[in-house]
mmCIF file of C-alpha atoms in Angstrom:
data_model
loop_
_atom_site.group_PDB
_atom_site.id
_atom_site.type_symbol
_atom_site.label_atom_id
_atom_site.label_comp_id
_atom_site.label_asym_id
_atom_site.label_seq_id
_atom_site.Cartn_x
_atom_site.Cartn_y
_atom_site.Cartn_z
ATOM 1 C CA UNK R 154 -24.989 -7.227 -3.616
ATOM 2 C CA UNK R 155 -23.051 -4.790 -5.797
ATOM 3 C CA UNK R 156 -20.276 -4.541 -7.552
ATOM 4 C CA UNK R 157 -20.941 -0.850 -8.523
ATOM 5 C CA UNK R 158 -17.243 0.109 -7.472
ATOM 6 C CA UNK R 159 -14.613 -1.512 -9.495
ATOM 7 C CA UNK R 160 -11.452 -3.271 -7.405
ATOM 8 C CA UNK R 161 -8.288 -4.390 -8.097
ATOM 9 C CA UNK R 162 -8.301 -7.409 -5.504
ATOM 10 C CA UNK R 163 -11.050 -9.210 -3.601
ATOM 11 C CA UNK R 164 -10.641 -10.625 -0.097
ATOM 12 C CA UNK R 165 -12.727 -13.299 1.296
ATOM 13 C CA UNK R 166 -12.734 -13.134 4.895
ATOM 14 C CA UNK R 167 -15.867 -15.061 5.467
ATOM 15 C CA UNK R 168 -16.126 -17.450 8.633
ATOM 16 C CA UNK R 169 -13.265 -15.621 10.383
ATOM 17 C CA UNK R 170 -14.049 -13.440 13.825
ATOM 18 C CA UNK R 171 -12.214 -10.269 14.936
ATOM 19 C CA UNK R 172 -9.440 -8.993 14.305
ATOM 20 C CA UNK R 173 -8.437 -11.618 11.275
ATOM 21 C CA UNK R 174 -11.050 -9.670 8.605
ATOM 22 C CA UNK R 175 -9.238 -6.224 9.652
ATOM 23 C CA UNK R 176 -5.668 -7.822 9.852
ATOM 24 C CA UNK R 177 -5.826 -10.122 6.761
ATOM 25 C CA UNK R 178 -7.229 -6.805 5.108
ATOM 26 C CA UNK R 179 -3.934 -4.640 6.373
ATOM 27 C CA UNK R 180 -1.892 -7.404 5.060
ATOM 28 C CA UNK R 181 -3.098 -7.488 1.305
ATOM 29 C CA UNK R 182 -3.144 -3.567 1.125
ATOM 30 C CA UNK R 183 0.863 -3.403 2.192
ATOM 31 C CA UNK R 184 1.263 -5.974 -0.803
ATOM 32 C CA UNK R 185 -0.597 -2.821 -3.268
ATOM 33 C CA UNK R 186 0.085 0.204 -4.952
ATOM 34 C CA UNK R 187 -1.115 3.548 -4.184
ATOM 35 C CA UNK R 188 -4.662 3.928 -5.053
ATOM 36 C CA UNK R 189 -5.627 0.596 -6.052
ATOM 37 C CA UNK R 190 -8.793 -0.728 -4.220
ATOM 38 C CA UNK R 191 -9.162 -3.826 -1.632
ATOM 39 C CA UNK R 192 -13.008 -5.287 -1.713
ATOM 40 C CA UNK R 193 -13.197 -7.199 1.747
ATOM 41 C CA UNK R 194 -16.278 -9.609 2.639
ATOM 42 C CA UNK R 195 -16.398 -10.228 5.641
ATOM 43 C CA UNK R 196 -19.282 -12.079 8.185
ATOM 44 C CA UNK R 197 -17.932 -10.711 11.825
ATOM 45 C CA UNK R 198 -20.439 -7.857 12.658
ATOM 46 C CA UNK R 199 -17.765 -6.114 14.256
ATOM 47 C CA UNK R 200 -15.794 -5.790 10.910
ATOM 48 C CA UNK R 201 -18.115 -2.262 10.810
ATOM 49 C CA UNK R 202 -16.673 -0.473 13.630
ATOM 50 C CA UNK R 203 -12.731 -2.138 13.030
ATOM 51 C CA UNK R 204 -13.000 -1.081 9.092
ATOM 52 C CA UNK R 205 -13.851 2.312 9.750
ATOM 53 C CA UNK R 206 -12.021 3.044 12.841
ATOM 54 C CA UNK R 207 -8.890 1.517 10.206
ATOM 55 C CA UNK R 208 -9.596 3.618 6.864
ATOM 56 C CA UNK R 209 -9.335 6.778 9.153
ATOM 57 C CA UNK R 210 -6.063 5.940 11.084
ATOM 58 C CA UNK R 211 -3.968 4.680 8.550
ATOM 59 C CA UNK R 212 -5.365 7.222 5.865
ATOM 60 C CA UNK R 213 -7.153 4.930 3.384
ATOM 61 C CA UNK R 214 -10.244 5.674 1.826
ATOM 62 C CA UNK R 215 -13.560 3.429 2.678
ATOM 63 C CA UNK R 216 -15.017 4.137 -0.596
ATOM 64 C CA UNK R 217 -18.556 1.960 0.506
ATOM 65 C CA UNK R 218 -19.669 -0.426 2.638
ATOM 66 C CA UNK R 219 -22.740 -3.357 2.325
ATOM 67 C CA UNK R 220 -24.423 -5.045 4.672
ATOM 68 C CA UNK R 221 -26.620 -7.877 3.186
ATOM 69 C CA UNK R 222 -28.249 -10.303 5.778
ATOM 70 C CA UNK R 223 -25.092 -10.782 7.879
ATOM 71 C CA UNK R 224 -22.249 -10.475 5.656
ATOM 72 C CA UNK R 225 -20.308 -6.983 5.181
ATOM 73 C CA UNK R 226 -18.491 -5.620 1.804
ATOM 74 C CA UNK R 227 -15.756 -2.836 1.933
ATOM 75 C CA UNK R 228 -14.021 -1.229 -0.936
ATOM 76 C CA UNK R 229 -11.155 0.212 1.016
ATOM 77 C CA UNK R 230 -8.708 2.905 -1.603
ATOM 78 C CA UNK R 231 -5.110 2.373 -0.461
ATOM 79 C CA UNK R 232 -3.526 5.592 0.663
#
């Protein structure tokens, strides 16, 4: 686990199955400013596909991702 890129608010979307990681994650980065960053953890192994499919669409960066033993990390920079 890193933290090696800094964020401005950390989701916890642990436990929940497709799409609540990827919709919980939209909702908190309408609530930011430009350019701030979103980290997301998520456990739904399908969080990979919906979080990059989602920084390209709606313009946001996906700045890195993790994958540690079942649980994902995304540092998504808002648009």
């Amino acid at each position: 686990m890193t933290d090696a890129v800094a964020h401005d608010i950390e989701l916890d979307a642990s436990g929940l199955n497709c799409p609540l990681p990827l919709l919980k994650a939209k909702l908190e980065l309408n609530r930011m400013p430009s350019g701030a960053v979103l980290k997301v953890i998520a456990t739904d192994a399908g969080s990979q596909r919906d979080f990059r499919t989602f920084a390209r669409l709606a313009g946001h960066t996906l700045l890195l991702e993790e994958d540690e033993a079942g649980v994902y990390r995304y540092w998504l920079k808002k648009a």
